[in-house]
Coordinates of C-alpha atoms in Angstrom, one line a residue:
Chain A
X209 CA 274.0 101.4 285.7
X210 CA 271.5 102.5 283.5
X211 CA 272.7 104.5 280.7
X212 CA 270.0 107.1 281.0
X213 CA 270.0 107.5 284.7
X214 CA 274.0 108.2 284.0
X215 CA 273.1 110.8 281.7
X216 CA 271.0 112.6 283.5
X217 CA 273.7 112.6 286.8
X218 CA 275.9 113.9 284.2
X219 CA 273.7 116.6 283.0
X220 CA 273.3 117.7 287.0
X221 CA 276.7 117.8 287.8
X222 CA 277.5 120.0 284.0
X223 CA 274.6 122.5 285.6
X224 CA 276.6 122.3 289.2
X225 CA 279.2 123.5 287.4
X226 CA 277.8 126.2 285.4
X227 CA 276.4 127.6 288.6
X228 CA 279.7 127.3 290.3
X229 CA 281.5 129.0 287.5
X230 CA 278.8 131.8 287.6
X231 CA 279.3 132.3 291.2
X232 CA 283.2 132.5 290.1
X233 CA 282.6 135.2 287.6
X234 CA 280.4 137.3 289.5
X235 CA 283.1 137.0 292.5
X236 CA 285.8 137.9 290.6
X237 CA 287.9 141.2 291.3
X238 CA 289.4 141.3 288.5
X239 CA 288.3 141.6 284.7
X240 CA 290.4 138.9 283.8
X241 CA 289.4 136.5 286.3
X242 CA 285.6 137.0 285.4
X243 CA 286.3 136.2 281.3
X244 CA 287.8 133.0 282.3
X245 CA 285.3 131.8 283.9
X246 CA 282.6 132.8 281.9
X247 CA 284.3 131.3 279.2
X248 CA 284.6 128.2 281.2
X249 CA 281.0 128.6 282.4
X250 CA 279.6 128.6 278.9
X251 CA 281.7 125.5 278.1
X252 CA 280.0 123.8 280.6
X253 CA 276.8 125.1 279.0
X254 CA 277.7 123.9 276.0
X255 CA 278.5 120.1 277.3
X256 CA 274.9 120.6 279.2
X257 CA 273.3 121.5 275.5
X258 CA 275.3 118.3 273.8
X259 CA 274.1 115.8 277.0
X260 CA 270.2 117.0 277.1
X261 CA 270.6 116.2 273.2
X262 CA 272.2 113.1 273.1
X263 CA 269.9 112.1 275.9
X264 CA 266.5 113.0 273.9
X265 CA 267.9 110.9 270.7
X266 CA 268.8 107.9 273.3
X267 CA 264.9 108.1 275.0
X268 CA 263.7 108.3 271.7
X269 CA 265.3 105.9 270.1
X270 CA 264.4 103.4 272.9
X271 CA 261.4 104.3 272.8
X272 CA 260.9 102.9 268.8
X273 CA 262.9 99.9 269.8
Chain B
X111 CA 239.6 127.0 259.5
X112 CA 239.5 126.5 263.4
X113 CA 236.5 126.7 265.6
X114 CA 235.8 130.7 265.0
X115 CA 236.6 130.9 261.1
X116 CA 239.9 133.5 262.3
X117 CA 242.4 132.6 259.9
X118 CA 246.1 131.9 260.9
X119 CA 248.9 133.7 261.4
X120 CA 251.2 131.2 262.8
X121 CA 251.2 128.1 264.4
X122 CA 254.6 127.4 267.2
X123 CA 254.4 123.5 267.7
X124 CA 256.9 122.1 271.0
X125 CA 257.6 118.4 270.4
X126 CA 258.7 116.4 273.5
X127 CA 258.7 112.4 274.5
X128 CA 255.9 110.6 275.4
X129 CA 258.3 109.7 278.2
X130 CA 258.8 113.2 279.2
X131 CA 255.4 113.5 281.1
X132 CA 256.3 116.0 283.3
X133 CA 258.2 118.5 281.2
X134 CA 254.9 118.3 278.8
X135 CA 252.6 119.2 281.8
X136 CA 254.8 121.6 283.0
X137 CA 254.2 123.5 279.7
X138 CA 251.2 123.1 279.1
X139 CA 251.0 124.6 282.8
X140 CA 252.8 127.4 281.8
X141 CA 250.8 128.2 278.4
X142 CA 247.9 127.9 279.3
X143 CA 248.4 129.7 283.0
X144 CA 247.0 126.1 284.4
X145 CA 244.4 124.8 282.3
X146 CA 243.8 121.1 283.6
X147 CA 246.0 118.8 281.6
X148 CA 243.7 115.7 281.0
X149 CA 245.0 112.5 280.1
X150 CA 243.6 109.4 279.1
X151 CA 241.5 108.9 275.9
X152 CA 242.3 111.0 273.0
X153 CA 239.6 113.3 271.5
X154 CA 239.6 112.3 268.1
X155 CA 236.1 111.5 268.0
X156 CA 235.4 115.3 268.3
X157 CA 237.6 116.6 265.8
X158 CA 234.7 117.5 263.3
X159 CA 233.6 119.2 265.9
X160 CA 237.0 121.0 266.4
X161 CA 236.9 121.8 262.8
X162 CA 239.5 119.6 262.3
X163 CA 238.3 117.1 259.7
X164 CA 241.6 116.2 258.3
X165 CA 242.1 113.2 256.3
X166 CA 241.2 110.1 258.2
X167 CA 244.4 108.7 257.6
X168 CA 246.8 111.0 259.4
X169 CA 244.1 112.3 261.9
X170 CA 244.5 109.0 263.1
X171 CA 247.7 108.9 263.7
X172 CA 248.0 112.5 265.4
X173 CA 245.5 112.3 267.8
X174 CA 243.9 116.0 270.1
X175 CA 243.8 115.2 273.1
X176 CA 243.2 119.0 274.4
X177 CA 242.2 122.2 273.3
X178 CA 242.5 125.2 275.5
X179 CA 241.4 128.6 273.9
X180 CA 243.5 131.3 275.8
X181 CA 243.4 135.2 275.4
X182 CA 246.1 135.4 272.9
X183 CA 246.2 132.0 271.4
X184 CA 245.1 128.8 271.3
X185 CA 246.4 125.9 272.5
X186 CA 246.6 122.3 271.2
X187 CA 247.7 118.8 272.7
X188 CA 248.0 116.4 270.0
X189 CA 249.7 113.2 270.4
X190 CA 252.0 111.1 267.8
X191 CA 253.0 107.3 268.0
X192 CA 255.9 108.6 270.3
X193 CA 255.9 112.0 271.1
X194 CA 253.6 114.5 271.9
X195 CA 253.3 118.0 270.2
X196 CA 251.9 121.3 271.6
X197 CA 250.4 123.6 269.1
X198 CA 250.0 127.2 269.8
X199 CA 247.9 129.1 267.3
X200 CA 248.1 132.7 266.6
X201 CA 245.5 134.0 265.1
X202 CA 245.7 137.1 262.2
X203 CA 245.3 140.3 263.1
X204 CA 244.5 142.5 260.6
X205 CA 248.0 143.7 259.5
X206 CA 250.3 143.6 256.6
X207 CA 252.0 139.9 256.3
X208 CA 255.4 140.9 256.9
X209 CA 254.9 143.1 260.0
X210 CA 251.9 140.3 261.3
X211 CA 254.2 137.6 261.1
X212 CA 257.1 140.0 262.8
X213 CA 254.5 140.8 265.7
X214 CA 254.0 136.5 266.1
X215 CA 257.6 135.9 265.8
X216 CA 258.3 138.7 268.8
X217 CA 255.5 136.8 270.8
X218 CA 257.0 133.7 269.9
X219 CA 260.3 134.7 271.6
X220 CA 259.2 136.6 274.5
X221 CA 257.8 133.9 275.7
X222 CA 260.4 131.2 275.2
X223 CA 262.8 132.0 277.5
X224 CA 260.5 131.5 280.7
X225 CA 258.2 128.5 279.0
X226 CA 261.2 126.6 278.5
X227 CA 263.7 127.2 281.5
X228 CA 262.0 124.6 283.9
X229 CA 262.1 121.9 281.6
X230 CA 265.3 119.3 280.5
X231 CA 264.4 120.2 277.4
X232 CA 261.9 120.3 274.8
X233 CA 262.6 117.6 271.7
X234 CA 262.0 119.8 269.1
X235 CA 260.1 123.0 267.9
X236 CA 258.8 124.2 264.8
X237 CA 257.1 128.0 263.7
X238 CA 255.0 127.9 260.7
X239 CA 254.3 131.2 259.1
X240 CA 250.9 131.4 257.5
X241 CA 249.7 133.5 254.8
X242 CA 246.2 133.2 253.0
X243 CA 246.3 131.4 249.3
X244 CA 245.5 134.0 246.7
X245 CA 248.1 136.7 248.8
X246 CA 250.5 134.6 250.4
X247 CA 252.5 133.0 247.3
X248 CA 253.5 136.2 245.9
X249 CA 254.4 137.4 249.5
X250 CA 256.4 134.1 250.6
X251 CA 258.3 134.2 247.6
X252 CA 259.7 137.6 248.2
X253 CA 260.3 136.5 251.8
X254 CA 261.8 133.4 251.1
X255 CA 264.0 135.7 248.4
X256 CA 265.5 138.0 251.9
X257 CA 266.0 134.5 253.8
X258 CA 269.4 133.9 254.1
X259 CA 269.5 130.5 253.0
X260 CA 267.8 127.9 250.9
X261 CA 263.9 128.4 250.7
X262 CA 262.4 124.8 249.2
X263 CA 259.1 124.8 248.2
X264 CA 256.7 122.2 248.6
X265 CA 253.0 122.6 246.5
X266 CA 250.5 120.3 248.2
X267 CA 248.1 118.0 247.0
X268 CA 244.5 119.8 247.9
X269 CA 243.2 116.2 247.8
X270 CA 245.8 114.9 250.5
X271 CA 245.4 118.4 252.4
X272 CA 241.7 119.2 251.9
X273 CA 242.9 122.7 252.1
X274 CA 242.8 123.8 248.2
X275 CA 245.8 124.5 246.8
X276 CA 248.6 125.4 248.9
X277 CA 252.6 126.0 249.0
X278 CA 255.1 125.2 251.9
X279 CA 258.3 126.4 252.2
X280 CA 260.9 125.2 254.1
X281 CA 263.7 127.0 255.5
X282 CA 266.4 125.0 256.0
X283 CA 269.2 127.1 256.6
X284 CA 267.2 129.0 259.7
X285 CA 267.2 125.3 261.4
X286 CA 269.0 125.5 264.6
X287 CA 269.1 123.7 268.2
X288 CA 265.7 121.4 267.1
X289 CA 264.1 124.7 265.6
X290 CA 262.6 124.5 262.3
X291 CA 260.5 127.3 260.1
X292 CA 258.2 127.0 257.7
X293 CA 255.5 129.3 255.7
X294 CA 252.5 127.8 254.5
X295 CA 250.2 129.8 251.6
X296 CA 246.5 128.1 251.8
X297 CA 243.3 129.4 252.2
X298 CA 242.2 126.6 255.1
X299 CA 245.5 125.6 256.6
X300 CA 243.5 123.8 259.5
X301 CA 243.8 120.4 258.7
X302 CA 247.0 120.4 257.4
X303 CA 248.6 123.0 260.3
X304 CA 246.9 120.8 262.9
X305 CA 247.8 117.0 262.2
X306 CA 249.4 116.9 259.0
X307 CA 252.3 119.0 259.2
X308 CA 253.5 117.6 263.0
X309 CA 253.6 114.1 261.1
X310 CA 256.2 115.5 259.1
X311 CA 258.0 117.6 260.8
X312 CA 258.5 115.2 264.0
X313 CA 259.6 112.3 261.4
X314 CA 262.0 114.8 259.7
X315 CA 263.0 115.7 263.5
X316 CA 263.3 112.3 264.7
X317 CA 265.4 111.3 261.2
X318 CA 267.2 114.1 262.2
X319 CA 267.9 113.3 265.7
X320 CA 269.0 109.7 264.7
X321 CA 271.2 110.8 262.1
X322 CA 273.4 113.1 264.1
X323 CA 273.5 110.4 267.0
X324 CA 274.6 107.9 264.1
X325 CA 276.9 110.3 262.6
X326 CA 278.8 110.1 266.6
X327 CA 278.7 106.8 266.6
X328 CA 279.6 106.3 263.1
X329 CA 283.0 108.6 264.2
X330 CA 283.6 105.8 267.1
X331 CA 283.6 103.1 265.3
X332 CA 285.6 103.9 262.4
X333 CA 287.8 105.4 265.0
X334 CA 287.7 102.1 266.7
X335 CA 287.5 100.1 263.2
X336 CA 291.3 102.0 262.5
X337 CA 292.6 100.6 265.1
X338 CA 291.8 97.4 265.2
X339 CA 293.3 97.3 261.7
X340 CA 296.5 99.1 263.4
X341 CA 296.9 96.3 266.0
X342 CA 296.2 93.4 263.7
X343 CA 298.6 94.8 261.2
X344 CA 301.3 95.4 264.3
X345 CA 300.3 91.4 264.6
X346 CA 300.6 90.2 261.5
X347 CA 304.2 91.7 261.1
X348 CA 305.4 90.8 264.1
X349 CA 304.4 87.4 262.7
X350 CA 306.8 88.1 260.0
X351 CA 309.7 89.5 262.0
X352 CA 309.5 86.3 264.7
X353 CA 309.3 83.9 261.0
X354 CA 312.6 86.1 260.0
X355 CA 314.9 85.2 263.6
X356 CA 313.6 82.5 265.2
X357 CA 309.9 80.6 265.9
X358 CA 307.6 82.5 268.6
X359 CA 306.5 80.5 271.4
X360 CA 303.3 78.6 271.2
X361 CA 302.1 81.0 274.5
X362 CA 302.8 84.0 272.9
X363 CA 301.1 82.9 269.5
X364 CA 298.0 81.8 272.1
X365 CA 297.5 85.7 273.2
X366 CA 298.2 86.4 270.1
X367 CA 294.8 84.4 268.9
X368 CA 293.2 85.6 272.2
X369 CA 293.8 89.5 271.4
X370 CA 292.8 89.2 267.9
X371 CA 289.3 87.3 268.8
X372 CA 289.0 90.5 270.9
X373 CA 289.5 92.5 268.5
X374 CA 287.0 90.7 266.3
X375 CA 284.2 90.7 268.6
X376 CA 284.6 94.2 268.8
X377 CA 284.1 94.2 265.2
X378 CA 281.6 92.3 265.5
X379 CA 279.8 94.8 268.2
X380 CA 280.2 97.8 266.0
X381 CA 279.0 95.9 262.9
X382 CA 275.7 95.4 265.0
X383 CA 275.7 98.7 266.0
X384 CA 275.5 100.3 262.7
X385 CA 273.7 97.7 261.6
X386 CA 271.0 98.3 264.2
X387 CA 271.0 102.2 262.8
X388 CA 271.4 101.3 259.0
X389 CA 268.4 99.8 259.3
X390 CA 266.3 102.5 261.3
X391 CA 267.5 105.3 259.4
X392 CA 266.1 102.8 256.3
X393 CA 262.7 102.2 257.6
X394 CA 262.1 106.0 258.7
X395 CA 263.3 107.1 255.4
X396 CA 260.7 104.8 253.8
X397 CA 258.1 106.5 256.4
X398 CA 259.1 110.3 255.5
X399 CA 258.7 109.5 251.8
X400 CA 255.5 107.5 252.1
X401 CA 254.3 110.4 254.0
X402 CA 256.0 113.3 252.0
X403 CA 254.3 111.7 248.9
X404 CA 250.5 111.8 250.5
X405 CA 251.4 115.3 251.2
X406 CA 252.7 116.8 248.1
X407 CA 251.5 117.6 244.7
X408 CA 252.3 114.8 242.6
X409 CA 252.7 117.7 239.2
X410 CA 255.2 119.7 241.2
X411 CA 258.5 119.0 242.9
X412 CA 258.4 118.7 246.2
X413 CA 262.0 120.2 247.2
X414 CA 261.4 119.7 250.9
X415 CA 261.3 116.2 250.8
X416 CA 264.1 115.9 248.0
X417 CA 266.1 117.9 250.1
X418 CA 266.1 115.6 253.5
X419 CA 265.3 112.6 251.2
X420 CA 269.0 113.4 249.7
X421 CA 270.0 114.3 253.3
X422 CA 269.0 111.1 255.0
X423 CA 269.9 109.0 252.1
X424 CA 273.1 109.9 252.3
X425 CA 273.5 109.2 255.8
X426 CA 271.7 105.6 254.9
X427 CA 274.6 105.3 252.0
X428 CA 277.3 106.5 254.7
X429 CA 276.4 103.6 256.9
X430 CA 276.9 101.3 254.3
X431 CA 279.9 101.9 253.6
X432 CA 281.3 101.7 257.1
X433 CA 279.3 98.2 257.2
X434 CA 281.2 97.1 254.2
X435 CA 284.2 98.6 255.7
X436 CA 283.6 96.9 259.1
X437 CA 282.8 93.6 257.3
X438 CA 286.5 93.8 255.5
X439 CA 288.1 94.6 258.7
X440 CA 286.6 91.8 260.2
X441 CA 287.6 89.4 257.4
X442 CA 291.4 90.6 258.2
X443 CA 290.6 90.0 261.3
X444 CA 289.4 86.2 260.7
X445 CA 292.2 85.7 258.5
X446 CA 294.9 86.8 260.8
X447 CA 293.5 84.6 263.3
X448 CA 293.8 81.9 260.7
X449 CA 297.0 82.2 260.1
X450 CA 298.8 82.4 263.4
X451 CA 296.2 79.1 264.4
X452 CA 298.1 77.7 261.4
X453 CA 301.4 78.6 262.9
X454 CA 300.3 77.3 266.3
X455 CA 299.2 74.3 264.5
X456 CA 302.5 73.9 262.7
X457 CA 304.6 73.9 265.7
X458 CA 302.6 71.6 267.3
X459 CA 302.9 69.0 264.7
X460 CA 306.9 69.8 264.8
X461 CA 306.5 69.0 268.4
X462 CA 304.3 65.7 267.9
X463 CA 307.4 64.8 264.8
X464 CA 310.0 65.3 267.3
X465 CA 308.2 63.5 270.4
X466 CA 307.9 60.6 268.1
X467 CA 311.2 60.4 266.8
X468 CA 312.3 60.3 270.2
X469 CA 310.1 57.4 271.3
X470 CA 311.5 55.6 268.6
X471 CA 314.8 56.3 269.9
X472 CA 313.8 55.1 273.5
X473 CA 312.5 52.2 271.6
X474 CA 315.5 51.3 270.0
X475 CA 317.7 51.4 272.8
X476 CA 315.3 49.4 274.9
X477 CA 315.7 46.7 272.6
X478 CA 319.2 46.6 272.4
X479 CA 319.4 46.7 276.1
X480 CA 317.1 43.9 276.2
X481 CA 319.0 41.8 274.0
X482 CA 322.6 42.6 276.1
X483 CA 320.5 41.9 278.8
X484 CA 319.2 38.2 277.5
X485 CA 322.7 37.2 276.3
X486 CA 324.1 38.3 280.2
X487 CA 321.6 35.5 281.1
X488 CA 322.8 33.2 279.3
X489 CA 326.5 33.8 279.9
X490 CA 325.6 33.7 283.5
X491 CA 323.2 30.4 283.1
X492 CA 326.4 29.1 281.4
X493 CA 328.7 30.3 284.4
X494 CA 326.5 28.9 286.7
X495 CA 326.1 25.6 285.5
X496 CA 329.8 25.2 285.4
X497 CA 330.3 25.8 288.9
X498 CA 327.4 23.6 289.9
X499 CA 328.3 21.0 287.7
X500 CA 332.4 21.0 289.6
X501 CA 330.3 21.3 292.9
X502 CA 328.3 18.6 292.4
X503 CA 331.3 16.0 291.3
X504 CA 333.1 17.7 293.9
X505 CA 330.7 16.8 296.9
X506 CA 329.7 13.2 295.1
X507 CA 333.5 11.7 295.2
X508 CA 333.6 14.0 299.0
X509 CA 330.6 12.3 300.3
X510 CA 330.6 8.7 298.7
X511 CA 334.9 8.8 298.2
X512 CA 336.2 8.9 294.9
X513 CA 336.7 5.3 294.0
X514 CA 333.1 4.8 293.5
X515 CA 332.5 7.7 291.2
X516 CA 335.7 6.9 289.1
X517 CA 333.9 3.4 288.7
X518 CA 331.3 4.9 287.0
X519 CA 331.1 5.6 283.5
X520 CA 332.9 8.9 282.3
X521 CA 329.6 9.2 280.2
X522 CA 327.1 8.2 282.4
X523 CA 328.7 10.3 285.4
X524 CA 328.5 13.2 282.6
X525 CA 324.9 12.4 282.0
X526 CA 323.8 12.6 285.5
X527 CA 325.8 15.4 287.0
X528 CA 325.2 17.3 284.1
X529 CA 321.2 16.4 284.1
X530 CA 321.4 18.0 287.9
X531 CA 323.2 21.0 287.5
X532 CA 321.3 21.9 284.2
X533 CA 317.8 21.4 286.0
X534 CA 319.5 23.4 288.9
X535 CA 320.3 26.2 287.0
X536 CA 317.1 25.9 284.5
X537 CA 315.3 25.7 287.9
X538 CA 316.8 28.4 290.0
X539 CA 315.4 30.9 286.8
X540 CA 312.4 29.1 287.2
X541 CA 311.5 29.7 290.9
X542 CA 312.6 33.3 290.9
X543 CA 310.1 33.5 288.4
X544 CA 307.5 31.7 290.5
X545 CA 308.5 34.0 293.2
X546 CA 308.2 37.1 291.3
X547 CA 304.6 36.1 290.4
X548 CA 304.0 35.1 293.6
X549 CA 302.7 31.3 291.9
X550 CA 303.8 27.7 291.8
X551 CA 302.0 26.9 288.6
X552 CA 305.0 26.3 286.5
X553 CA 305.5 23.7 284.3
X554 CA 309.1 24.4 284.0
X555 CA 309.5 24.2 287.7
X556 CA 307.9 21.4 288.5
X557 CA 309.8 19.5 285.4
X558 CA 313.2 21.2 286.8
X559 CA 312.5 19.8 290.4
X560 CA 311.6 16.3 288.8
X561 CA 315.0 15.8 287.0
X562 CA 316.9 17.3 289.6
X563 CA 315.4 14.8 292.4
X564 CA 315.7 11.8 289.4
X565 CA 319.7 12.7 289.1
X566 CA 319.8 12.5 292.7
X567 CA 318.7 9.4 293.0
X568 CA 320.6 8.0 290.0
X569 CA 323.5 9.4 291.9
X570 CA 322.5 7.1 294.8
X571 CA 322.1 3.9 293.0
X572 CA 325.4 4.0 291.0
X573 CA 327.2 4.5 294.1
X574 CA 326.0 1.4 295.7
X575 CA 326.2 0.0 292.7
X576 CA 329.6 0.5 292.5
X577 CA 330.8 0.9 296.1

């Protein structure tokens, strides 16, 4: 599989998972509940952030070669 | 200056991939509130027109390919070898420097947010502050003096620029997710704000960009290099250990051979890898200086470029190192294979010694069977002509009575009697021969079978002779 078609599957299912842990928070009853998953929502986020990145540098850089 | 002599107050440029067509017509959708993206040939034929009579050089390289003049800005496609760049322009109002660039960075951000949420992603984006010449290098100076962070500053050549003297500064410090700032003092920053400075700035991007994503791989393979070394080290002492107690086997030694030319193409892999990189980093290095150096004043120090030259060089020196590093692992790696293809090679020969000392044996006893086996013959030859040779006289006196044979010669009755039984016996070994190979050309056969028939019939005649 190609390596930027896997990125880009991985950078939909990181934003699935933001939006699920979103849902999560905003669902939760109790205060606790809610931090965790905005905590985990933002780590998701974060992975998001690191894989559009990653996947920029690879496009470009195949794009010199 | 631009088309309507306004000067500058800031120019936002969004870099993204040639290959990201849609993201880039998406926001040029969204700045513009849908002016027509047109594609195709670039405009650079019209940029006197435009006002935008930059050097020829770098003009064309970054190409316009549209211009859109919107309410509150203006807006610019350009286009670089691989990526294209989207230049809003803010134009001055007539303010104070400080609160006018405060108003354009507000406008900057309130916009963000919504320009950028449909996209994957812009590649970069850069805001450059602009302030006129005979104002602005007092005024960037103190600004660059409240910047938390380094503030390098660039003069530029007015001959590269054709925008009179001017000063960049960089802000390195305020860099951030693929965001750069800069403030640029000239009188006529057209030229330089449109084409020049995107040049730059996308090469120091792109150096950037390839650094970090070295820097990762960089981490793997030493990460990987380590242990490699680990396992060919756990090798090579288990080598020593098995020397200590007793030989391996030759199988075992095989994998061994097997997992260390694994672990040597792997080596070999990473070695190409950072090869591949050493060698990009080194050619867009040589780009951002050759570039840097049109740019800046050659009587001044140009920090911005000393800076990421430094920066980038560093990396360059970093992947040398893990090349030499890689190279030494690999040589461990050649020379462990080496030696346990010794060992193998060793016990092999042991092996070939000890199957050749045992053929010999084999050998030897073969012989000495043979010769128990030829003197058995012989005994038996011996045996049997005995008892043919008693036959014999026994049925000559039975058949033609015993006073004619004792009439006979003692010698001459030995001669015959013993000439049959010997060709009897002689012959006997002959014909199981002939039998055995299945032919009746022998010599010693047919010679054997001649005496024997010739003692037969001297056994005839001297019994009639004497009867």
């Amino acid at each position: 599989m190609d390596v930027i078609k896997l990125m880009e599957e991985a950078i939909e299912n990181e934003r699935h998972a933001v939006d699920m842990y979103r849902q999560g928070a905003e669902a939760a009853e109790d205060p606790e509940t809610r931090s965790i998953f905005e905590q985990l929502a933002r780590w998701e986020e974060e992975h998001e952030k690191i894989l559009r990145e990653r996947l920029a540098t690879l496009k470009m850089i195949r794009g010199q070669l | 200056m631009r088309e309507n002599a306004r000067p500058l107050a800031a120019v936002h440029y969004y870099y993204l991939l040639k290959s990201d067509e849609e993201d880039l017509r998406l926001l040029w959708n969204s700045l513009t509130g849908g002016a027509n993206l047109q594609t195709g040939s670039p405009l650079a034929s019209t940029l006197p027109e435009l006002g935008l009579s930059g050097p020829e050089k770098t003009s064309g390289r970054c190409q316009i390919i549209q211009k859109f003049d919107g309410p509150d800005g203006d807006f610019c496609l350009c286009q670089l070898s691989d990526m294209s760049v989207i230049e809003v322009t803010y134009w001055k109002h007539d303010e104070p420097l400080e609160s006018e660039w405060l108003r354009v960075a507000d406008a900057i951000e309130a916009d963000r947010d919504r320009l950028l949420s449909g996209l994957n992603g812009v590649f970069g984006e850069t805001t450059l502050l602009v302030a006129p010449a005979n104002t602005g290098f007092e005024a960037m100076v103190d600004a660059a003096a409240r910047v938390d962070g380094a503030a390098l500053q660039t003069p530029l050549d007015p001959a590269a620029t054709g925008a009179g003297p001017a000063l960049l500064v960089h802000f390195p410090d305020l860099a951030a997710d693929g965001r750069d700032y800069y403030a640029l003092a000239a009188d006529d920053p057209g030229p330089f704000s449109a084409t020049m400075l995107p040049e730059v700035d996308s090469l120091i991007k792109k150096l950037g960009r390839s650094a970090s994503y070295f820097e990762i791989q960089r981490q793997t393979v030493v990460s990987e290099r380590a242990d490699v070394d680990r396992q060919v080290g756990d090798l090579l002492h288990r080598q020593i250990i098995s020397d200590a107690d007793a030989a391996p086997e030759t199988e075992i030694l095989e994998e061994q051979i097997a997992a260390l030319s694994r672990l040597f193409g792997l080596l070999a892999t990473d070695s190409l890898l950072v090869r591949q990189s050493s060698d990009r980093l080194s050619r867009d290095i040589k780009l951002l200086n050759q570039e840097l150096a049109l740019l800046a004043s050659k009587d001044s120090t140009d920090e911005t470029g000393r800076f990421y030259l430094s920066r980038f060089n560093l990396d360059l020196a970093e992947a040398e190192t893990e090349l030499r590093n890689l190279d030494f692992s690999r040589q461990n790696a050649q020379a462990a294979i080496e030696v346990v293809r010794t060992q193998v090679e060793i016990m092999r020969a042991g092996e070939e010694a000890a199957i050749q000392k045992q053929s010999k044996e084999i050998l030897s006893s073969s012989l000495v069977l043979q010769e128990e086996r030829l003197a058995l013959q012989v005994a038996a030859g011996f045996i049997e002509f005995v008892l043919i040779f008693y036959y014999v006289l026994k049925s000559w006196e039975g058949i033609a009575g015993v006073e004619p044979v004792e009439h006979i010669s003692p010698l001459l009755r030995l001669l015959v009697i013993g000439s049959f039984s010997a060709s009897a016996a002689v012959g006997t070994h002959f014909l199981a021969m002939a039998i055995q190979h299945r032919s009746v050309k022998s010599v010693g056969l047919w010679i054997s079978a001649g005496i024997l028939v010739l003692a037969f019939i001297a056994m005839e005649l001297l019994t009639i002779a004497n009867s």
